[in-house]
Coordinates of C-alpha atoms and ligand atoms in Angstrom, one line a residue:
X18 CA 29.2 -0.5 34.5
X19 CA 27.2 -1.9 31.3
X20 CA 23.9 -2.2 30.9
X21 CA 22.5 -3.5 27.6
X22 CA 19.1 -4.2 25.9
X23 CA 17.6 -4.4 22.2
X24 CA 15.7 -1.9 19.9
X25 CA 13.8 -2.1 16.4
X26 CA 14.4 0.4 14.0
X27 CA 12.8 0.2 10.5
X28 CA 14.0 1.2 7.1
X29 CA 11.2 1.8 4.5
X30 CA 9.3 -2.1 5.9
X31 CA 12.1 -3.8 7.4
X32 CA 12.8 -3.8 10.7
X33 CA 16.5 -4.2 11.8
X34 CA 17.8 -5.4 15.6
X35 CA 20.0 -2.8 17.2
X36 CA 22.2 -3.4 19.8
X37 CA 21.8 -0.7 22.8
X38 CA 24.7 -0.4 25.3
X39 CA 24.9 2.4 27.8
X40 CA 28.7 2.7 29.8
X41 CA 28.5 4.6 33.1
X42 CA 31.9 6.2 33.2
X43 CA 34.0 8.3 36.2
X44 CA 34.2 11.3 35.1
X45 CA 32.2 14.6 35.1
X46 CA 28.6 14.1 34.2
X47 CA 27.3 14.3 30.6
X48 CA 25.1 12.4 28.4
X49 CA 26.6 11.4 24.9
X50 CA 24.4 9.3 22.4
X51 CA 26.3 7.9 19.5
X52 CA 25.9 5.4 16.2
X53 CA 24.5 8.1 13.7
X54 CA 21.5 9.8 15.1
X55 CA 20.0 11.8 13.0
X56 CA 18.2 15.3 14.8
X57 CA 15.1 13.1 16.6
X58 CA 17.2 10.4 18.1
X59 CA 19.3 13.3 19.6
X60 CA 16.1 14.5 20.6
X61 CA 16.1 11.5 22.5
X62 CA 18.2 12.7 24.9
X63 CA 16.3 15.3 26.6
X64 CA 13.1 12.4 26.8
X65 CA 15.1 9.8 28.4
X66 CA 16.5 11.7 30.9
X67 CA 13.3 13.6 31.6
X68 CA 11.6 10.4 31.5
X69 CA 13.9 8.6 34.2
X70 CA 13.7 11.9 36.4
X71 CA 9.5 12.1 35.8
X72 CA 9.6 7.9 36.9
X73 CA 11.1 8.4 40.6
X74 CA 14.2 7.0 39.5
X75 CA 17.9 8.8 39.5
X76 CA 19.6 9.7 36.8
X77 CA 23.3 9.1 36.7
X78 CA 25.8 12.0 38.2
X79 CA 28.3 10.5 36.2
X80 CA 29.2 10.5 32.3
X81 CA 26.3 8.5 30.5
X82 CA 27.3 7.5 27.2
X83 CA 25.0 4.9 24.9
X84 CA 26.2 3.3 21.7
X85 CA 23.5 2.3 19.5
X86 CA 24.7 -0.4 16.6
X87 CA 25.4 -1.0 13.9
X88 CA 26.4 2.1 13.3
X89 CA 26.5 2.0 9.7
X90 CA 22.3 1.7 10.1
X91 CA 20.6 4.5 9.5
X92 CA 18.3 5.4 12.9
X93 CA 15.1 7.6 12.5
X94 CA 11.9 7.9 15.1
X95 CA 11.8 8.3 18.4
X96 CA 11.2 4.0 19.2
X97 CA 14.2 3.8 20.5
X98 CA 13.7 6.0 23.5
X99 CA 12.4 2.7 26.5
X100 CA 15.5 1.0 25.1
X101 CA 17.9 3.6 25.5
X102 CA 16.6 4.2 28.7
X103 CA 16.4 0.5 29.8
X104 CA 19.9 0.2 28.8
X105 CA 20.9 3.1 31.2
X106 CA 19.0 2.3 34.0
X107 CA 20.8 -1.6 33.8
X108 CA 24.1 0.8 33.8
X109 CA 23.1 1.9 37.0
X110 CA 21.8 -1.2 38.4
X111 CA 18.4 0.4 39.4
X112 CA 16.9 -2.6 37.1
X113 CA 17.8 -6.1 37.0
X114 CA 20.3 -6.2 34.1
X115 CA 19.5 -9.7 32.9
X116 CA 15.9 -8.9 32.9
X117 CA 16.7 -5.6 30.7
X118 CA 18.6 -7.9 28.4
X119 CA 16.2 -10.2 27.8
X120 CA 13.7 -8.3 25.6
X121 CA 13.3 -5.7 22.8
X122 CA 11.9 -2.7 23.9
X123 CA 10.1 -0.6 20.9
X124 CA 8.7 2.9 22.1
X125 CA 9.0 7.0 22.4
X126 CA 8.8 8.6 26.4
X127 CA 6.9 11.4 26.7
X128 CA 8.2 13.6 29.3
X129 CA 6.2 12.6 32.2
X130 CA 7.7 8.9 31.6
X131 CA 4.8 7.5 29.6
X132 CA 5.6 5.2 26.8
X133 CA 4.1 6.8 23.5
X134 CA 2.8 4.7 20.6
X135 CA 5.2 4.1 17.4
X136 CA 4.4 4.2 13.8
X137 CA 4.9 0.4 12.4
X138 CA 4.9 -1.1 15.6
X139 CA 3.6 -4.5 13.2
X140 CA 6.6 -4.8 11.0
X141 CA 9.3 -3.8 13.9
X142 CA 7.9 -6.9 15.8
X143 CA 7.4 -8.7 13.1
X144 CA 11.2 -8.2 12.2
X145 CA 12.2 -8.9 15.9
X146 CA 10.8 -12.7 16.3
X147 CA 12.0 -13.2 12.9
X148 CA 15.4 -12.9 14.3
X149 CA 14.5 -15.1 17.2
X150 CA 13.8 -12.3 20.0
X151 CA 11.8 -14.2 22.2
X152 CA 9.8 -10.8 24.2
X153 CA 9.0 -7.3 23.0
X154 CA 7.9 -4.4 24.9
X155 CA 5.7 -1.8 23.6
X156 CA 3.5 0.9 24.6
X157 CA 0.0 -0.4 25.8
X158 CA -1.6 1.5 22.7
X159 CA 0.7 -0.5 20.1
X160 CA -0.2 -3.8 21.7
X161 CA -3.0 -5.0 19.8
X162 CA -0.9 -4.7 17.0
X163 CA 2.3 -6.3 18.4
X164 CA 0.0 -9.6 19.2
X165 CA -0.6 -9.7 15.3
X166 CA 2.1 -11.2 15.3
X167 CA 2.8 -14.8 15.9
X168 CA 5.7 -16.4 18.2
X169 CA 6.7 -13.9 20.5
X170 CA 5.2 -12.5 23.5
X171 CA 4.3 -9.4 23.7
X172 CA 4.9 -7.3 27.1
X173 CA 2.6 -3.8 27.6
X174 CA 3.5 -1.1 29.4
X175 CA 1.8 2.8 30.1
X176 CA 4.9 3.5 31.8
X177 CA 8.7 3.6 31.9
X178 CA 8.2 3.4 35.8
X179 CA 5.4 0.5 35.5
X180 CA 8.7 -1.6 33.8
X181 CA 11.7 -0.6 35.6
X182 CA 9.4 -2.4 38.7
X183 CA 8.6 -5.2 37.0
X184 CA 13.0 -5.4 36.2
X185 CA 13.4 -5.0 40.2
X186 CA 12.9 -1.5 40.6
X187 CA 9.8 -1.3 43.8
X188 CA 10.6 2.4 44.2
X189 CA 9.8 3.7 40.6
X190 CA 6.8 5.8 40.5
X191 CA 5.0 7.0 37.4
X192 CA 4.0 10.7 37.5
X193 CA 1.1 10.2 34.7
X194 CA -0.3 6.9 34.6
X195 CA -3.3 7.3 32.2
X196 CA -2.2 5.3 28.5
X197 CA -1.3 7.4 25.2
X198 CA -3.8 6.5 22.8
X199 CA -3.5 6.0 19.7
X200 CA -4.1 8.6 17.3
X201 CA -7.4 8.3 15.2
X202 CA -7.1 6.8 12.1
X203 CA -7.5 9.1 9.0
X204 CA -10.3 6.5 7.1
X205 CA -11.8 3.6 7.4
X206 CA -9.9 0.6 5.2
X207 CA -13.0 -1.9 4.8
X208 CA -16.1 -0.4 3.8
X209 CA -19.4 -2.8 3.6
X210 CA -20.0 -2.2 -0.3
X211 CA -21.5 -4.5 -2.6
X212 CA -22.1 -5.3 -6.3
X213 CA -25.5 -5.6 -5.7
X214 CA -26.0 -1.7 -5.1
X215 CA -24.9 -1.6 -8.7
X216 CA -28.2 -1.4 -11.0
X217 CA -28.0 -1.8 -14.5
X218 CA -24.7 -1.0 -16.2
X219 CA -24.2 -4.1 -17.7
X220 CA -21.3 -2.9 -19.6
X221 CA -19.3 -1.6 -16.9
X222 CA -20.0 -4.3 -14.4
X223 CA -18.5 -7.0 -17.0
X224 CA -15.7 -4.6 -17.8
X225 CA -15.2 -4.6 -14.1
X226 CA -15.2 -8.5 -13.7
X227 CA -12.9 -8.5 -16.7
X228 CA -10.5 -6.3 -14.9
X229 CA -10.6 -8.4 -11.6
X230 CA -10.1 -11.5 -13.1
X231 CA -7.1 -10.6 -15.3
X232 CA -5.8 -8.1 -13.1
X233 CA -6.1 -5.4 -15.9
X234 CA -5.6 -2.0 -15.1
X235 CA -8.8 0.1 -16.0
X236 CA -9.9 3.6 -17.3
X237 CA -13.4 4.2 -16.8
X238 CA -14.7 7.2 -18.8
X239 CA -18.2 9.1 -18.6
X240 CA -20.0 11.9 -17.2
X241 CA -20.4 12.7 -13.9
X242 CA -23.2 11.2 -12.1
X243 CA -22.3 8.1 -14.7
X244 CA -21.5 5.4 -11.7
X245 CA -17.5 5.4 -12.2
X246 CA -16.8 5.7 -8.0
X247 CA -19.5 3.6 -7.1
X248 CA -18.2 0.8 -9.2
X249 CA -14.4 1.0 -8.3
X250 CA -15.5 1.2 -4.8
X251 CA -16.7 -2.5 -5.3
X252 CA -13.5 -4.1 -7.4
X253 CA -12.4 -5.2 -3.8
X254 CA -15.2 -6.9 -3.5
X255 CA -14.7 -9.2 -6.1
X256 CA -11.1 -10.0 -6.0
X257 CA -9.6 -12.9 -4.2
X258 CA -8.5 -12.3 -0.5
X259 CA -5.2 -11.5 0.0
X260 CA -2.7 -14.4 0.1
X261 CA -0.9 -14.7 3.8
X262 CA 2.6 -12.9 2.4
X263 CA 0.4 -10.1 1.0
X264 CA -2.0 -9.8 4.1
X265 CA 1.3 -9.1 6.4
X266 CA 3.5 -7.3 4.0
X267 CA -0.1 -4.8 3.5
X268 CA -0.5 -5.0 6.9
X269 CA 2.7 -3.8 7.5
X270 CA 2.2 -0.8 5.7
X271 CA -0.9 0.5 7.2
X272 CA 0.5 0.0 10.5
X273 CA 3.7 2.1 9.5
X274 CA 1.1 4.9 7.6
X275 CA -1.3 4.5 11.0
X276 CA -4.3 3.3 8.7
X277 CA -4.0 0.2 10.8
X278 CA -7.5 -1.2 12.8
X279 CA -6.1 -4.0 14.6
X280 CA -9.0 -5.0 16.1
X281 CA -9.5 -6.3 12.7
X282 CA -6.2 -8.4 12.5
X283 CA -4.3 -8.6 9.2
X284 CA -5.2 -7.2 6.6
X285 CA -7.4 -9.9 3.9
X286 CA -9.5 -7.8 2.2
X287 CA -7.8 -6.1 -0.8
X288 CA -7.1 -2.1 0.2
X289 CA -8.9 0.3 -1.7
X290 CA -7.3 3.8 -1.7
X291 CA -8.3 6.9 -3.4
X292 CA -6.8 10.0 -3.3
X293 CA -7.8 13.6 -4.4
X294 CA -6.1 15.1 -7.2
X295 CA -5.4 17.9 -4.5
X296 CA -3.3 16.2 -2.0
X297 CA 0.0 16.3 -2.2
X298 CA 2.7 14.4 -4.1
X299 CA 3.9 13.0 -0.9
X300 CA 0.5 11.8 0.3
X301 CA 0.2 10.1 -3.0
X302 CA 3.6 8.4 -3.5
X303 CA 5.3 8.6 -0.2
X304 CA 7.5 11.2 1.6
X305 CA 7.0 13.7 4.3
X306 CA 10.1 15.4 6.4
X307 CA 12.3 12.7 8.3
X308 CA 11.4 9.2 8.1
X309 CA 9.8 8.5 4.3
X310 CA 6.3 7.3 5.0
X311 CA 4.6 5.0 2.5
X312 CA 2.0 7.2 0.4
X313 CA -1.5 6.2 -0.9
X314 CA -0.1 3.9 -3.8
X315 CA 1.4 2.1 -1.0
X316 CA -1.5 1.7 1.3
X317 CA -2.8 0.3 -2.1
X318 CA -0.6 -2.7 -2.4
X319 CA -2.2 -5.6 -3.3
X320 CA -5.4 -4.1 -4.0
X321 CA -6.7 -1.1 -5.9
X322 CA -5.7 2.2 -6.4
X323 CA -8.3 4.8 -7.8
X324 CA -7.4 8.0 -9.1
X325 CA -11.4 9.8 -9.5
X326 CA -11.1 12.6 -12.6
X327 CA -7.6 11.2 -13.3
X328 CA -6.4 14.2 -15.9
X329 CA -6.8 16.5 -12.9
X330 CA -3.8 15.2 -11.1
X331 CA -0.9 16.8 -11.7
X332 CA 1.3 15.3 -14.6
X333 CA 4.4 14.8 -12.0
X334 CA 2.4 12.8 -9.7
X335 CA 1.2 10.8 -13.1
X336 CA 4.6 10.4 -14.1
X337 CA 5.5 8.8 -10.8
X338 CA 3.4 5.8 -11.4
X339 CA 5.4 4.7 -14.0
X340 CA 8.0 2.8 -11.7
X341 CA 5.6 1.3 -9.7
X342 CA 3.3 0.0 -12.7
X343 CA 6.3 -1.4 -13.7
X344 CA 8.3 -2.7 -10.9
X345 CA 5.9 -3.3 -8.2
X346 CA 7.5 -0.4 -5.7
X347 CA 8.5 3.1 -5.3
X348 CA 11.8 4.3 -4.6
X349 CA 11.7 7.2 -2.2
X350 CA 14.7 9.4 -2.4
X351 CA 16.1 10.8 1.0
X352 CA 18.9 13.0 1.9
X353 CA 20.5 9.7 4.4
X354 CA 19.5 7.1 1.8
X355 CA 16.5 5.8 -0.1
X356 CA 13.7 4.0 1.0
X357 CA 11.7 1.5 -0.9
X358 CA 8.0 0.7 0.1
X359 CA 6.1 -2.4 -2.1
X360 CA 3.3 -0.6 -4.8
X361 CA 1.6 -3.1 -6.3
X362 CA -1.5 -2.0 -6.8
X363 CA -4.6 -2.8 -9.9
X364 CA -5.1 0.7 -11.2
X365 CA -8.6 2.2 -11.9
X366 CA -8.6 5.3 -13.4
X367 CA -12.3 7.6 -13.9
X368 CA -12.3 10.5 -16.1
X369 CA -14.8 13.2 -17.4
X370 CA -15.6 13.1 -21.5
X371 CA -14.1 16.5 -21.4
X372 CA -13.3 18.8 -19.5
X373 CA -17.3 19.7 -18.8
X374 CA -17.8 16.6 -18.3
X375 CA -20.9 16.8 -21.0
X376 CA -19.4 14.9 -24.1
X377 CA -21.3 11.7 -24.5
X378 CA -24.0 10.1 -26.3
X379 CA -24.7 13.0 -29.9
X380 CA -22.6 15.4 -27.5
X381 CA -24.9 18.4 -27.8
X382 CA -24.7 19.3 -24.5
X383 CA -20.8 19.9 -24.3
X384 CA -19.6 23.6 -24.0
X385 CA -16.1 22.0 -25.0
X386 CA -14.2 22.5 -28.3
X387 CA -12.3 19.7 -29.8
X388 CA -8.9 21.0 -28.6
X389 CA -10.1 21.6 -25.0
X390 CA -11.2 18.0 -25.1
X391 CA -8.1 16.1 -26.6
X392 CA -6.1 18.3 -24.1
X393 CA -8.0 17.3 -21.5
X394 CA -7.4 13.6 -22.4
X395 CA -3.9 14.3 -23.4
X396 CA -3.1 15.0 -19.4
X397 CA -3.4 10.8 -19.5
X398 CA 0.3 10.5 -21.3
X399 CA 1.0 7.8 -23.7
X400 CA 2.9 5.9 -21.1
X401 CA 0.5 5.5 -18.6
X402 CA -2.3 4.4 -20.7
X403 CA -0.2 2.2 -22.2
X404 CA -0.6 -0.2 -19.4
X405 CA -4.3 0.4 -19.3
X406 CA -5.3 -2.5 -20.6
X407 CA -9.3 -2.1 -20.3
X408 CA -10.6 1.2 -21.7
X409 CA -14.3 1.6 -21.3
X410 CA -16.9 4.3 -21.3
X411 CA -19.1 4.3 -18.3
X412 CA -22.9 6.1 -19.7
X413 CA -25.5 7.5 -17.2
X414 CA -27.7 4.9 -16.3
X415 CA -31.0 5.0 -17.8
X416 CA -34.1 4.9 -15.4
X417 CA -36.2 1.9 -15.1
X418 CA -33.4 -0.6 -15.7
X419 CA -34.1 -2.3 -12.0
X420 CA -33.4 -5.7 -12.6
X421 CA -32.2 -7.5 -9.3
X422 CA -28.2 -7.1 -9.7
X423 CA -25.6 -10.1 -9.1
X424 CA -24.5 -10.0 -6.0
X425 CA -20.4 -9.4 -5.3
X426 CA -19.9 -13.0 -4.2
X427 CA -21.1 -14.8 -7.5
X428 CA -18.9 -12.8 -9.4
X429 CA -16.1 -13.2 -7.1
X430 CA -16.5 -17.1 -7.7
X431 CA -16.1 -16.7 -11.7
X432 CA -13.2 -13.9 -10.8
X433 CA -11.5 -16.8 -9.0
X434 CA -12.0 -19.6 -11.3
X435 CA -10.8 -17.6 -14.0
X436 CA -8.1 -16.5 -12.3
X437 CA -7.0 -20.4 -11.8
X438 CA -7.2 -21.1 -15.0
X439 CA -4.7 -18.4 -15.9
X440 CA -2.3 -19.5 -13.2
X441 CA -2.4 -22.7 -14.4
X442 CA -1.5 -22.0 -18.2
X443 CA 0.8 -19.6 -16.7
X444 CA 2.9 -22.2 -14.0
X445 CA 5.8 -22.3 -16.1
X446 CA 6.2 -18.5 -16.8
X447 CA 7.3 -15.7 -13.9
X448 CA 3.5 -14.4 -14.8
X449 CA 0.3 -15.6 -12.7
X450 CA -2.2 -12.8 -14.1
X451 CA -2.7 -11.8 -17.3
X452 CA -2.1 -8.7 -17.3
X453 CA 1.5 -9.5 -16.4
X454 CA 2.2 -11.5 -19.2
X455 CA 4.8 -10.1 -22.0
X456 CA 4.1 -9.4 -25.6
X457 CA 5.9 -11.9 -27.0
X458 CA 4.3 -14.1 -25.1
X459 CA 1.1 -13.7 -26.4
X460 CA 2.2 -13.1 -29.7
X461 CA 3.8 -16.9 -29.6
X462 CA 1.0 -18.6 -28.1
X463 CA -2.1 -17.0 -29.8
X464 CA -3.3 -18.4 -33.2
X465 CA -6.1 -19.4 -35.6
X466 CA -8.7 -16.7 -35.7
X467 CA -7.8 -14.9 -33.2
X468 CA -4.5 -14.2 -34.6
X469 CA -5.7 -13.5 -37.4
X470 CA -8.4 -10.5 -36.4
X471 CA -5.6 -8.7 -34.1
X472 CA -3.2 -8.8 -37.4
X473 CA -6.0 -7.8 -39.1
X474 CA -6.7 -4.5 -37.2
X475 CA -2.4 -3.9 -36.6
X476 CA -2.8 -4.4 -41.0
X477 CA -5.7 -1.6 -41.3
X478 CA -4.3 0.8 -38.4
X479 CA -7.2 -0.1 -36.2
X480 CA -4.6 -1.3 -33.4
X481 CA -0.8 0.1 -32.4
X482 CA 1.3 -2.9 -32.0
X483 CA 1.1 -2.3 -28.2
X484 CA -3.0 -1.9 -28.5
X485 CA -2.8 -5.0 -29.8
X486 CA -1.2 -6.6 -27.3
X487 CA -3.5 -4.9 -24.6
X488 CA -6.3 -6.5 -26.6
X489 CA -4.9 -9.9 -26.4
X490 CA -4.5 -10.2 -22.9
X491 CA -8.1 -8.9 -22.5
X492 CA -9.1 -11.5 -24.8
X493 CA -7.3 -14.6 -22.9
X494 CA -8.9 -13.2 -19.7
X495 CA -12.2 -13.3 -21.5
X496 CA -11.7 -17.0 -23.0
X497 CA -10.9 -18.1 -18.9
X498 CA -13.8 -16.7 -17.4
X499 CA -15.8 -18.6 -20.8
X500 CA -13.5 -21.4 -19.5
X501 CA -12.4 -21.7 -22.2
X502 CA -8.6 -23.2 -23.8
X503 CA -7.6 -19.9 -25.7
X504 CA -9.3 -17.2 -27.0
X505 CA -11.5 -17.4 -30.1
X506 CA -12.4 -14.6 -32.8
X507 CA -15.4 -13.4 -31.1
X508 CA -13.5 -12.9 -27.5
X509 CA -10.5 -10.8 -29.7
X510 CA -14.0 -8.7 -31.3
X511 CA -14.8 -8.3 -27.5
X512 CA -11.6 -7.1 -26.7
X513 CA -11.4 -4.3 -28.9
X514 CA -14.5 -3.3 -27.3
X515 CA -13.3 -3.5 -24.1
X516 CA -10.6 -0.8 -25.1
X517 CA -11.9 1.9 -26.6
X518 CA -13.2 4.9 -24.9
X519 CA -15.9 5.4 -27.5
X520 CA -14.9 8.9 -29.7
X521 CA -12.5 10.1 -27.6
X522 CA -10.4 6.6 -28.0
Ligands
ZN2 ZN1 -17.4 19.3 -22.6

């Protein structure tokens, strides 16, 4: 006697089909679960048989065993629970076994035989129709989720009893009945901000637009009180939406972090996530005991990530970034394996003057020495700033500058159009941004005057050979939004200003 059905397990954002086949043997009754289960999935056991006793239904007096494979897959959670029990109960013919094979099943049981909620419930379905799985089932409280996504229908259920008599099984009766909810979601994703709130800062709010339309990577530095938040807040709000791979792959990831409202579909406004130099390293990159989950910098893919008082997070956390600057993911080490979440994110980083925060305009006011501040600064290693390409000082705004602000939808029209124009010059390269695009690049396509200023400033010591590459990006993303062919002399001069962090640069 073989009963048989399908489960979704995920590793890091991809979900993978797994075969479940429960035997019903002669002998002496037991219960054996094998194809590497790590400690919840043996956990498993104790649920599904509690489940099936808490549903009105029997529970075999016979030896039970279920073979879940591959086996060479790694299998974390607690979804595969309503498949392993599916897969027994079509054993035992208490349900219709055709009707058990028929669908994936993706959910935990709680004791009393009500089917919990699972963590990425969006990508495990998303995975399943991909492999041509015609019907899921999930708990009711993943459902809204589940119908995310497109071409495959989506069954919900409360309880394991409610679908063992929808296989053929009129005498199941569910001992709870009311659904699991969800669990609340730890912040809101889309917040109604606006450029508009911005008054005055001229400076910033074109350093900002500058960013967004060449995908820079920006250090904002200035007192507290200076605006710094407030104007990170709004980068989302003037990039383009997200593209459709981006909206599901981001999707994905809330859904798996349980950041997902999906009542609000997928995902098309860029994330904004910022975390406090205080949480933990796993919170920011990704960890946590069992499965890996995706951190803050992953929630952050394909939008913005903003570190607020940047030197105050510790250096390791810093020195994580690195990879996913560079590579677009992180790598999250495990004991069974590593898991790899996408992390591309636009980077804002704020910081105080110093470490009083009082260093600006004839810096009277700072209780700082000079080696207190350059330490404070130093915390931002070379590395990292390196791929800072816009380095601005953000000052207090002065009162009575209340001209009516442009509003986050103009901007985002020059953002876009600029943002064309790069793609364009950029169809024949791996690079659609220019903050992607390689030294040598620039250095090979950027003549005349312009050429001749950054040389200039390498000549006199003004500029690194890397600051002036930083600067010559910034100044072909200031020659597209001037629509213009390539950068001139005055958007190199521009440039430089664009990069330094006033004295402290
Ligand atoms: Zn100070």
């Amino acid at each position: 006697m073989i009963g048989r059905t399908t489960a979704v397990v995920l590793a890091g954002l991809s979900g993978h089909l797994v075969d479940v086949e429960a035997h019903i043997g002669s002998s002496l009754p037991a219960f054996t679960l094998v194809g590497l289960p790590d400690a919840s999935l043996s956990e498993a056991r104790d649920r599904v048989r509690a489940a099936i006793a808490s549903s009105a239904l029997d529970w075999p007096q016979r030896r039970v065993t279920v073979n879940l494979s591959p086996a060479s897959l790694p299998k974390s959670g607690t979804g595969t629970d309503l498949a392993i029990a599916i897969a027994i109960l079509a054993a035992a013919d208490q349900v219709d076994p055709a009707l058990a094979g028929a669908a994936a099943h993706l959910g935990e049981l709680g004791l009393d035989g009500r089917v919990r909620p699972v963590a990425g419930a969006l990508p495990a379905v998303a995975a399943a129709a991909a492999r041509g799985v015609d019907r899921v089932v999930v708990a009711a409280a993943n459902a809204e989720e589940a119908n995310l996504v497109p071409g495959i229908e989506v069954v919900a259920v409360t309880t394991l009893a409610e679908l063992a008599r929808s296989y053929g099984a009129p005498d199941a009766i569910a001992s709870a009945t009311a659904p699991v909810p969800l669990p609340a979601r730890p912040l809101a994703l889309v917040e109604d901000v606006d450029l508009s709130e911005v008054q005055g800062q001229e400076e910033a709010r074109w350093a900002l637009e500058v960013a967004a339309a060449g995908g820079h990577h920006l250090l904002m530095s200035g007192p507290p009180g200076a605006g710094k938040t407030m104007l990170a807040r709004r980068l989302p709000t003037i990039l383009p939406p997200l593209t459709d791979e981006d909206a599901v792959t981001a999707t994905g990831i809330h859904s798996l972090a349980g950041t997902l409202d999906p009542s609000e579909g997928l995902l098309r406004t860029p994330p904004f996530e910022a975390p406090h130099h205080s949480a933990s390293a796993a919170a920011i990159v990704g960890g946590g005991s069992g499965l890996a989950r995706p951190g803050a910098i992953s929630r952050a893919h394909a939008g913005v990530l903003f570190l607020d008082e940047a030197p105050e997070f510790p250096a390791r956390v810093l020195q994580t970034l690195r990879q996913p600057l560079e590579h677009g993911e992180v790598v999250l080490h495990r004991a069974h394996g590593a898991t790899r979440y996408p992390a591309r994110f636009q980077l804002v980083l704020a910081a105080n003057p110093c470490p009083c925060g009082q260093y600006y305009g004839t810096g009277d006011r700072c209780g700082c020495n000079a080696v207190q501040r350059r330490r404070y600064f130093g915390r931002l290693s070379g590395p990292l700033l390196d791929r800072v390409d816009l380095q601005v000082t953000v000052m207090p705004l002065r009162v009575g500058s209340a001209e009516p602000a442009e509003a986050s939808a103009v901007v985002a029209a020059r953002v876009a159009r600029a943002r064309a124009s790069a793609a364009r010059r950029l169809e024949c390269t791996p690079w659609r941004l220019n903050a992607q695009v390689s030294g040598s690049w620039l250095r090979s396509h950027t003549d005349g005057e312009a050429a001749r200023l950054v040389w200039q400033a390498i000549e006199r010591g003004v500029l690194t050979a890397r600051g002036a590459d930083r600067t010559l990006r910034v100044a072909w993303t200031l020659a597209d939004l001037d629509d213009r062919p390539e950068p001139t002399a005055d958007d190199v001069a521009q440039a430089l200003t664009l990069r330094s962090r006033g004295a402290s640069a």
